[in-house]
Amino acid sequence: MKRLEKIVLAAITICVVAVFGSCATPGVKVVPMETKGTATGAVTPEWVNTYIEKGISAVQALPQFKDKYCIVGEETGVNKQFVLAWADNFSAQQRIGAMLRTNIETKYQATVNAQAESSGVGTSGQGQNTAYGDYKQEIDNSINSVVNVSYSGAQLEANWWVLQRRYDPDQKDVYNDEYVAYVLYTIPKAELNRQIASALETSVSKDSQLYDITIQLAKDILLDGIGDIPPVVENESSAGNTTNATLNLNL
């Protein structure tokens, strides 16, 4: 019996991780029942609709955010107070750090391996590039230094919540009601680019083998930025107030 309960609980957890989904069941409908603006007649903000329909890249592309990075947090749960408390305590700083860890590691890996391939150095007998592995410790140290910097400039733009019902059109008497909270922070692109570039420049010493690569990465970020900051989706299992956090880092 306990084994069956564990299987059911695991299935529920998988379901709630999929935002607006129902375990990927075809035909599931999502209907808003109430929103933050219901009492006052306020309509759902453009950034919320854009995020739901098209994702963070589309929010970033809105004219009002052309010179800013957008950081979107999302929490789903059956307890309204819990969901709203999460939104109130959302940390843009932590999300920036988590994003930078993946983003910069990817940039390091691509640059180091590309240089090794072009020079014919760092290739194993099986044709596998080992250059990144050779520098892994130095790269980790550099990334940790960058992530641990306190980045300033993030501003709370807005927040929103909606009570939604998910159901199968063929079984309308079987449904799931849940609250979803959204929070939007922005930070000027030029300001964050400058801070990240500065943190990178000071993360390695001049005698480091990574120095030239790191300085070039800093210059690239200063000029071209870091791309979209992926949304933070944290979902509360309908079985209670335990939060299963998933940070989407598709850069």
mmCIF file of N, CA and C in Angstrom, residues 73-185:
data_model
loop_
_atom_site.group_PDB
_atom_site.id
_atom_site.type_symbol
_atom_site.label_atom_id
_atom_site.label_comp_id
_atom_site.label_asym_id
_atom_site.label_seq_id
_atom_site.Cartn_x
_atom_site.Cartn_y
_atom_site.Cartn_z
ATOM 1 N N GLY A 73 9.301 35.452 -11.872
ATOM 2 C CA GLY A 73 9.142 34.329 -10.960
ATOM 3 C C GLY A 73 7.699 33.862 -10.984
ATOM 4 N N GLU A 74 7.495 32.579 -10.807
ATOM 5 C CA GLU A 74 6.145 32.010 -10.864
ATOM 6 C C GLU A 74 5.997 30.917 -9.818
ATOM 7 N N GLU A 75 4.889 30.948 -9.103
ATOM 8 C CA GLU A 75 4.618 29.940 -8.071
ATOM 9 C C GLU A 75 3.180 29.454 -8.204
ATOM 10 N N THR A 76 2.995 28.155 -8.138
ATOM 11 C CA THR A 76 1.669 27.557 -8.221
ATOM 12 C C THR A 76 1.380 26.761 -6.961
ATOM 13 N N GLY A 77 0.171 26.887 -6.420
ATOM 14 C CA GLY A 77 -0.187 26.132 -5.228
ATOM 15 C C GLY A 77 -1.659 26.250 -4.895
ATOM 16 N N VAL A 78 -2.119 25.394 -4.015
ATOM 17 C CA VAL A 78 -3.534 25.398 -3.636
ATOM 18 C C VAL A 78 -3.817 26.383 -2.503
ATOM 19 N N ASN A 79 -2.761 26.871 -1.857
ATOM 20 C CA ASN A 79 -2.905 27.785 -0.723
ATOM 21 C C ASN A 79 -2.559 29.207 -1.168
ATOM 22 N N LYS A 80 -3.554 30.085 -1.179
ATOM 23 C CA LYS A 80 -3.348 31.450 -1.671
ATOM 24 C C LYS A 80 -2.307 32.206 -0.852
ATOM 25 N N GLN A 81 -2.403 32.128 0.463
ATOM 26 C CA GLN A 81 -1.471 32.860 1.322
ATOM 27 C C GLN A 81 -0.029 32.395 1.102
ATOM 28 N N PHE A 82 0.141 31.096 0.932
ATOM 29 C CA PHE A 82 1.466 30.538 0.698
ATOM 30 C C PHE A 82 2.048 31.067 -0.615
ATOM 31 N N VAL A 83 1.246 31.076 -1.662
ATOM 32 C CA VAL A 83 1.687 31.516 -2.977
ATOM 33 C C VAL A 83 2.050 33.002 -2.966
ATOM 34 N N LEU A 84 1.202 33.813 -2.317
ATOM 35 C CA LEU A 84 1.467 35.251 -2.268
ATOM 36 C C LEU A 84 2.676 35.564 -1.388
ATOM 37 N N ALA A 85 2.872 34.785 -0.339
ATOM 38 C CA ALA A 85 4.039 34.984 0.516
ATOM 39 C C ALA A 85 5.313 34.678 -0.259
ATOM 40 N N TRP A 86 5.263 33.649 -1.097
ATOM 41 C CA TRP A 86 6.414 33.329 -1.940
ATOM 42 C C TRP A 86 6.746 34.512 -2.856
ATOM 43 N N ALA A 87 5.719 35.102 -3.467
ATOM 44 C CA ALA A 87 5.939 36.236 -4.365
ATOM 45 C C ALA A 87 6.548 37.414 -3.611
ATOM 46 N N ASP A 88 6.093 37.640 -2.379
ATOM 47 C CA ASP A 88 6.615 38.747 -1.577
ATOM 48 C C ASP A 88 8.081 38.554 -1.233
ATOM 49 N N ASN A 89 8.502 37.290 -1.118
ATOM 50 C CA ASN A 89 9.873 36.992 -0.703
ATOM 51 C C ASN A 89 10.774 36.577 -1.869
ATOM 52 N N PHE A 90 10.288 36.745 -3.077
ATOM 53 C CA PHE A 90 11.058 36.361 -4.251
ATOM 54 C C PHE A 90 12.370 37.147 -4.309
ATOM 55 N N SER A 91 13.469 36.455 -4.553
ATOM 56 C CA SER A 91 14.787 37.083 -4.568
ATOM 57 C C SER A 91 15.347 37.142 -5.984
ATOM 58 N N ALA A 92 15.358 38.344 -6.567
ATOM 59 C CA ALA A 92 15.935 38.510 -7.901
ATOM 60 C C ALA A 92 17.433 38.243 -7.872
ATOM 61 N N GLN A 93 18.079 38.593 -6.778
ATOM 62 C CA GLN A 93 19.526 38.411 -6.647
ATOM 63 C C GLN A 93 19.917 36.935 -6.785
ATOM 64 N N GLN A 94 19.206 36.061 -6.101
ATOM 65 C CA GLN A 94 19.509 34.636 -6.168
ATOM 66 C C GLN A 94 19.318 34.097 -7.581
ATOM 67 N N ARG A 95 18.298 34.598 -8.271
ATOM 68 C CA ARG A 95 18.007 34.105 -9.616
ATOM 69 C C ARG A 95 19.080 34.553 -10.602
ATOM 70 N N ILE A 96 19.562 35.775 -10.435
ATOM 71 C CA ILE A 96 20.637 36.254 -11.296
ATOM 72 C C ILE A 96 21.869 35.376 -11.108
ATOM 73 N N GLY A 97 22.207 35.072 -9.863
ATOM 74 C CA GLY A 97 23.365 34.244 -9.579
ATOM 75 C C GLY A 97 23.243 32.853 -10.178
ATOM 76 N N ALA A 98 22.073 32.244 -10.062
ATOM 77 C CA ALA A 98 21.863 30.901 -10.609
ATOM 78 C C ALA A 98 21.967 30.914 -12.129
ATOM 79 N N MET A 99 21.419 31.954 -12.746
ATOM 80 C CA MET A 99 21.499 32.067 -14.193
ATOM 81 C C MET A 99 22.943 32.236 -14.659
ATOM 82 N N LEU A 100 23.689 33.089 -13.956
ATOM 83 C CA LEU A 100 25.074 33.349 -14.347
ATOM 84 C C LEU A 100 25.925 32.087 -14.278
ATOM 85 N N ARG A 101 25.676 31.249 -13.272
ATOM 86 C CA ARG A 101 26.467 30.023 -13.130
ATOM 87 C C ARG A 101 26.372 29.172 -14.396
ATOM 88 N N THR A 102 25.171 28.950 -14.876
ATOM 89 C CA THR A 102 24.993 28.128 -16.076
ATOM 90 C C THR A 102 25.467 28.853 -17.328
ATOM 91 N N ASN A 103 25.117 30.127 -17.438
ATOM 92 C CA ASN A 103 25.446 30.894 -18.642
ATOM 93 C C ASN A 103 26.956 31.017 -18.843
ATOM 94 N N ILE A 104 27.670 31.407 -17.798
ATOM 95 C CA ILE A 104 29.106 31.631 -17.926
ATOM 96 C C ILE A 104 29.855 30.315 -18.100
ATOM 97 N N GLU A 105 29.404 29.273 -17.423
ATOM 98 C CA GLU A 105 30.051 27.962 -17.605
ATOM 99 C C GLU A 105 29.935 27.510 -19.059
ATOM 100 N N THR A 106 28.752 27.739 -19.649
ATOM 101 C CA THR A 106 28.550 27.374 -21.047
ATOM 102 C C THR A 106 29.487 28.154 -21.961
ATOM 103 N N LYS A 107 29.631 29.442 -21.691
ATOM 104 C CA LYS A 107 30.514 30.286 -22.501
ATOM 105 C C LYS A 107 31.978 29.842 -22.353
ATOM 106 N N TYR A 108 32.379 29.551 -21.126
ATOM 107 C CA TYR A 108 33.743 29.070 -20.902
ATOM 108 C C TYR A 108 33.991 27.782 -21.683
ATOM 109 N N GLN A 109 33.078 26.851 -21.553
ATOM 110 C CA GLN A 109 33.254 25.548 -22.181
ATOM 111 C C GLN A 109 33.378 25.685 -23.697
ATOM 112 N N ALA A 110 32.495 26.480 -24.301
ATOM 113 C CA ALA A 110 32.521 26.653 -25.747
ATOM 114 C C ALA A 110 33.830 27.304 -26.208
ATOM 115 N N THR A 111 34.278 28.325 -25.466
ATOM 116 C CA THR A 111 35.492 29.050 -25.855
ATOM 117 C C THR A 111 36.741 28.191 -25.686
ATOM 118 N N VAL A 112 36.874 27.543 -24.545
ATOM 119 C CA VAL A 112 38.056 26.713 -24.277
ATOM 120 C C VAL A 112 38.157 25.573 -25.285
ATOM 121 N N ASN A 113 37.057 24.889 -25.518
ATOM 122 C CA ASN A 113 37.084 23.762 -26.446
ATOM 123 C C ASN A 113 37.325 24.206 -27.886
ATOM 124 N N ALA A 114 36.761 25.355 -28.260
ATOM 125 C CA ALA A 114 36.969 25.857 -29.622
ATOM 126 C C ALA A 114 38.430 26.198 -29.847
ATOM 127 N N GLN A 115 39.052 26.827 -28.865
ATOM 128 C CA GLN A 115 40.469 27.169 -28.995
ATOM 129 C C GLN A 115 41.326 25.908 -29.061
ATOM 130 N N ALA A 116 40.986 24.906 -28.260
ATOM 131 C CA ALA A 116 41.751 23.664 -28.264
ATOM 132 C C ALA A 116 41.639 22.954 -29.612
ATOM 133 N N GLU A 117 40.442 22.955 -30.180
ATOM 134 C CA GLU A 117 40.233 22.297 -31.462
ATOM 135 C C GLU A 117 40.992 23.006 -32.580
ATOM 136 N N SER A 118 40.982 24.333 -32.545
ATOM 137 C CA SER A 118 41.661 25.091 -33.597
ATOM 138 C C SER A 118 43.178 24.927 -33.541
ATOM 139 N N SER A 119 43.687 24.685 -32.325
ATOM 140 C CA SER A 119 45.136 24.534 -32.169
ATOM 141 C C SER A 119 45.580 23.083 -32.185
ATOM 142 N N GLY A 120 44.610 22.165 -32.145
ATOM 143 C CA GLY A 120 44.942 20.757 -32.141
ATOM 144 C C GLY A 120 45.445 20.256 -30.805
ATOM 145 N N VAL A 121 45.229 21.054 -29.751
ATOM 146 C CA VAL A 121 45.695 20.699 -28.406
ATOM 147 C C VAL A 121 44.512 20.249 -27.568
ATOM 148 N N GLY A 122 44.781 19.304 -26.653
ATOM 149 C CA GLY A 122 43.737 18.907 -25.702
ATOM 150 C C GLY A 122 42.759 17.905 -26.240
ATOM 151 N N THR A 123 43.166 17.079 -27.199
ATOM 152 C CA THR A 123 42.286 16.071 -27.760
ATOM 153 C C THR A 123 42.778 14.691 -27.366
ATOM 154 N N SER A 124 41.897 13.860 -26.866
ATOM 155 C CA SER A 124 42.274 12.521 -26.427
ATOM 156 C C SER A 124 42.430 11.595 -27.629
ATOM 157 N N GLY A 125 42.915 10.390 -27.357
ATOM 158 C CA GLY A 125 43.095 9.421 -28.432
ATOM 159 C C GLY A 125 41.796 9.013 -29.085
ATOM 160 N N GLN A 126 40.693 9.166 -28.380
ATOM 161 C CA GLN A 126 39.395 8.811 -28.939
ATOM 162 C C GLN A 126 38.748 9.995 -29.662
ATOM 163 N N GLY A 127 39.513 11.073 -29.819
ATOM 164 C CA GLY A 127 38.980 12.225 -30.532
ATOM 165 C C GLY A 127 38.138 13.133 -29.656
ATOM 166 N N GLN A 128 38.158 12.921 -28.347
ATOM 167 C CA GLN A 128 37.361 13.729 -27.446
ATOM 168 C C GLN A 128 38.180 14.911 -26.930
ATOM 169 N N ASN A 129 37.548 16.093 -26.900
ATOM 170 C CA ASN A 129 38.244 17.281 -26.441
ATOM 171 C C ASN A 129 38.304 17.290 -24.923
ATOM 172 N N THR A 130 39.509 17.362 -24.389
ATOM 173 C CA THR A 130 39.685 17.312 -22.934
ATOM 174 C C THR A 130 40.087 18.657 -22.344
ATOM 175 N N ALA A 131 40.131 19.708 -23.181
ATOM 176 C CA ALA A 131 40.617 21.013 -22.726
ATOM 177 C C ALA A 131 39.785 21.556 -21.572
ATOM 178 N N TYR A 132 38.476 21.457 -21.678
ATOM 179 C CA TYR A 132 37.617 22.013 -20.638
ATOM 180 C C TYR A 132 37.887 21.326 -19.308
ATOM 181 N N GLY A 133 38.069 20.018 -19.337
ATOM 182 C CA GLY A 133 38.363 19.288 -18.111
ATOM 183 C C GLY A 133 39.663 19.727 -17.471
ATOM 184 N N ASP A 134 40.651 20.093 -18.296
ATOM 185 C CA ASP A 134 41.940 20.540 -17.775
ATOM 186 C C ASP A 134 41.822 21.842 -16.993
ATOM 187 N N TYR A 135 40.865 22.682 -17.393
ATOM 188 C CA TYR A 135 40.702 23.996 -16.756
ATOM 189 C C TYR A 135 39.519 24.043 -15.784
ATOM 190 N N LYS A 136 38.898 22.896 -15.548
ATOM 191 C CA LYS A 136 37.640 22.864 -14.796
ATOM 192 C C LYS A 136 37.740 23.541 -13.435
ATOM 193 N N GLN A 137 38.796 23.275 -12.683
ATOM 194 C CA GLN A 137 38.914 23.842 -11.353
ATOM 195 C C GLN A 137 39.038 25.363 -11.409
ATOM 196 N N GLU A 138 39.854 25.860 -12.326
ATOM 197 C CA GLU A 138 40.005 27.304 -12.462
ATOM 198 C C GLU A 138 38.693 27.955 -12.894
ATOM 199 N N ILE A 139 38.005 27.294 -13.797
ATOM 200 C CA ILE A 139 36.727 27.823 -14.269
ATOM 201 C C ILE A 139 35.721 27.860 -13.130
ATOM 202 N N ASP A 140 35.661 26.798 -12.348
ATOM 203 C CA ASP A 140 34.740 26.761 -11.204
ATOM 204 C C ASP A 140 35.043 27.890 -10.226
ATOM 205 N N ASN A 141 36.314 28.131 -9.981
ATOM 206 C CA ASN A 141 36.698 29.205 -9.061
ATOM 207 C C ASN A 141 36.258 30.568 -9.585
ATOM 208 N N SER A 142 36.450 30.775 -10.876
ATOM 209 C CA SER A 142 36.044 32.032 -11.493
ATOM 210 C C SER A 142 34.528 32.221 -11.412
ATOM 211 N N ILE A 143 33.791 31.165 -11.748
ATOM 212 C CA ILE A 143 32.326 31.238 -11.726
ATOM 213 C C ILE A 143 31.822 31.506 -10.312
ATOM 214 N N ASN A 144 32.396 30.828 -9.329
ATOM 215 C CA ASN A 144 31.975 31.042 -7.945
ATOM 216 C C ASN A 144 32.186 32.497 -7.519
ATOM 217 N N SER A 145 33.289 33.073 -7.977
ATOM 218 C CA SER A 145 33.560 34.475 -7.645
ATOM 219 C C SER A 145 32.504 35.387 -8.246
ATOM 220 N N VAL A 146 32.114 35.114 -9.477
ATOM 221 C CA VAL A 146 31.121 35.947 -10.167
ATOM 222 C C VAL A 146 29.737 35.785 -9.537
ATOM 223 N N VAL A 147 29.377 34.552 -9.231
ATOM 224 C CA VAL A 147 28.052 34.271 -8.665
ATOM 225 C C VAL A 147 27.891 34.899 -7.281
ATOM 226 N N ASN A 148 28.965 34.948 -6.519
ATOM 227 C CA ASN A 148 28.893 35.449 -5.149
ATOM 228 C C ASN A 148 28.860 36.980 -5.045
ATOM 229 N N VAL A 149 28.994 37.657 -6.167
ATOM 230 C CA VAL A 149 28.898 39.121 -6.163
ATOM 231 C C VAL A 149 27.447 39.531 -5.942
ATOM 232 N N SER A 150 27.230 40.584 -5.184
ATOM 233 C CA SER A 150 25.886 41.105 -4.967
ATOM 234 C C SER A 150 25.584 42.131 -6.056
ATOM 235 N N TYR A 151 24.684 41.777 -6.975
ATOM 236 C CA TYR A 151 24.369 42.647 -8.099
ATOM 237 C C TYR A 151 23.226 43.595 -7.732
ATOM 238 N N SER A 152 23.454 44.864 -7.994
ATOM 239 C CA SER A 152 22.470 45.884 -7.631
ATOM 240 C C SER A 152 21.685 46.345 -8.857
ATOM 241 N N GLY A 153 20.582 47.007 -8.607
ATOM 242 C CA GLY A 153 19.807 47.613 -9.689
ATOM 243 C C GLY A 153 18.487 46.951 -9.994
ATOM 244 N N ALA A 154 18.225 45.758 -9.431
ATOM 245 C CA ALA A 154 16.954 45.080 -9.709
ATOM 246 C C ALA A 154 15.808 45.815 -9.016
ATOM 247 N N GLN A 155 14.741 46.063 -9.768
ATOM 248 C CA GLN A 155 13.585 46.776 -9.243
ATOM 249 C C GLN A 155 12.316 45.945 -9.445
ATOM 250 N N LEU A 156 11.478 45.910 -8.418
ATOM 251 C CA LEU A 156 10.192 45.227 -8.540
ATOM 252 C C LEU A 156 9.281 46.068 -9.423
ATOM 253 N N GLU A 157 8.850 45.507 -10.540
ATOM 254 C CA GLU A 157 7.957 46.214 -11.462
ATOM 255 C C GLU A 157 6.499 45.972 -11.114
ATOM 256 N N ALA A 158 6.156 44.709 -10.888
ATOM 257 C CA ALA A 158 4.749 44.374 -10.655
ATOM 258 C C ALA A 158 4.618 42.928 -10.203
ATOM 259 N N ASN A 159 3.442 42.605 -9.680
ATOM 260 C CA ASN A 159 3.115 41.218 -9.384
ATOM 261 C C ASN A 159 1.645 40.991 -9.703
ATOM 262 N N TRP A 160 1.277 39.750 -9.814
ATOM 263 C CA TRP A 160 -0.093 39.414 -10.209
ATOM 264 C C TRP A 160 -0.392 38.004 -9.740
ATOM 265 N N TRP A 161 -1.662 37.716 -9.538
ATOM 266 C CA TRP A 161 -2.042 36.354 -9.211
ATOM 267 C C TRP A 161 -3.362 36.004 -9.880
ATOM 268 N N VAL A 162 -3.568 34.723 -10.076
ATOM 269 C CA VAL A 162 -4.806 34.244 -10.689
ATOM 270 C C VAL A 162 -5.215 32.923 -10.044
ATOM 271 N N LEU A 163 -6.490 32.757 -9.838
ATOM 272 C CA LEU A 163 -7.048 31.470 -9.402
ATOM 273 C C LEU A 163 -7.582 30.802 -10.660
ATOM 274 N N GLN A 164 -7.041 29.648 -11.000
ATOM 275 C CA GLN A 164 -7.422 28.982 -12.237
ATOM 276 C C GLN A 164 -7.957 27.583 -11.968
ATOM 277 N N ARG A 165 -8.779 27.125 -12.886
ATOM 278 C CA ARG A 165 -9.342 25.776 -12.803
ATOM 279 C C ARG A 165 -8.899 24.985 -14.022
ATOM 280 N N ARG A 166 -8.382 23.801 -13.777
ATOM 281 C CA ARG A 166 -7.970 22.895 -14.847
ATOM 282 C C ARG A 166 -8.933 21.714 -14.882
ATOM 283 N N TYR A 167 -9.406 21.384 -16.086
ATOM 284 C CA TYR A 167 -10.350 20.269 -16.184
ATOM 285 C C TYR A 167 -10.333 19.685 -17.587
ATOM 286 N N ASP A 168 -10.846 18.477 -17.695
ATOM 287 C CA ASP A 168 -11.024 17.806 -18.974
ATOM 288 C C ASP A 168 -12.433 18.125 -19.457
ATOM 289 N N PRO A 169 -12.590 18.673 -20.665
ATOM 290 C CA PRO A 169 -13.921 19.016 -21.170
ATOM 291 C C PRO A 169 -14.907 17.859 -21.134
ATOM 292 N N ASP A 170 -14.400 16.639 -21.188
ATOM 293 C CA ASP A 170 -15.275 15.462 -21.161
ATOM 294 C C ASP A 170 -15.668 15.065 -19.742
ATOM 295 N N GLN A 171 -15.003 15.682 -18.738
ATOM 296 C CA GLN A 171 -15.305 15.376 -17.343
ATOM 297 C C GLN A 171 -15.266 16.678 -16.533
ATOM 298 N N LYS A 172 -16.198 17.563 -16.779
ATOM 299 C CA LYS A 172 -16.175 18.885 -16.172
ATOM 300 C C LYS A 172 -16.364 18.854 -14.661
ATOM 301 N N ASP A 173 -16.901 17.752 -14.138
ATOM 302 C CA ASP A 173 -17.078 17.654 -12.694
ATOM 303 C C ASP A 173 -15.794 17.215 -11.995
ATOM 304 N N VAL A 174 -14.753 16.901 -12.773
ATOM 305 C CA VAL A 174 -13.455 16.548 -12.218
ATOM 306 C C VAL A 174 -12.481 17.675 -12.568
ATOM 307 N N TYR A 175 -12.063 18.445 -11.563
ATOM 308 C CA TYR A 175 -11.221 19.612 -11.840
ATOM 309 C C TYR A 175 -10.228 19.847 -10.706
ATOM 310 N N ASN A 176 -9.307 20.742 -10.980
ATOM 311 C CA ASN A 176 -8.293 21.099 -9.992
ATOM 312 C C ASN A 176 -8.159 22.612 -9.967
ATOM 313 N N ASP A 177 -8.433 23.236 -8.819
ATOM 314 C CA ASP A 177 -8.290 24.680 -8.658
ATOM 315 C C ASP A 177 -6.948 24.993 -8.002
ATOM 316 N N GLU A 178 -6.246 25.990 -8.512
ATOM 317 C CA GLU A 178 -4.952 26.351 -7.959
ATOM 318 C C GLU A 178 -4.664 27.833 -8.199
ATOM 319 N N TYR A 179 -3.855 28.385 -7.313
ATOM 320 C CA TYR A 179 -3.435 29.774 -7.444
ATOM 321 C C TYR A 179 -2.076 29.824 -8.130
ATOM 322 N N VAL A 180 -1.901 30.839 -8.968
ATOM 323 C CA VAL A 180 -0.612 31.062 -9.611
ATOM 324 C C VAL A 180 -0.232 32.522 -9.373
ATOM 325 N N ALA A 181 0.952 32.740 -8.811
ATOM 326 C CA ALA A 181 1.450 34.091 -8.576
ATOM 327 C C ALA A 181 2.606 34.365 -9.532
ATOM 328 N N TYR A 182 2.640 35.588 -10.042
ATOM 329 C CA TYR A 182 3.714 36.020 -10.931
ATOM 330 C C TYR A 182 4.355 37.268 -10.346
ATOM 331 N N VAL A 183 5.663 37.361 -10.458
ATOM 332 C CA VAL A 183 6.361 38.547 -9.990
ATOM 333 C C VAL A 183 7.385 38.942 -11.054
ATOM 334 N N LEU A 184 7.457 40.242 -11.332
ATOM 335 C CA LEU A 184 8.347 40.743 -12.374
ATOM 336 C C LEU A 184 9.330 41.756 -11.804
ATOM 337 N N TYR A 185 10.606 41.458 -11.965
ATOM 338 C CA TYR A 185 11.681 42.400 -11.635
ATOM 339 C C TYR A 185 12.377 42.792 -12.938
#
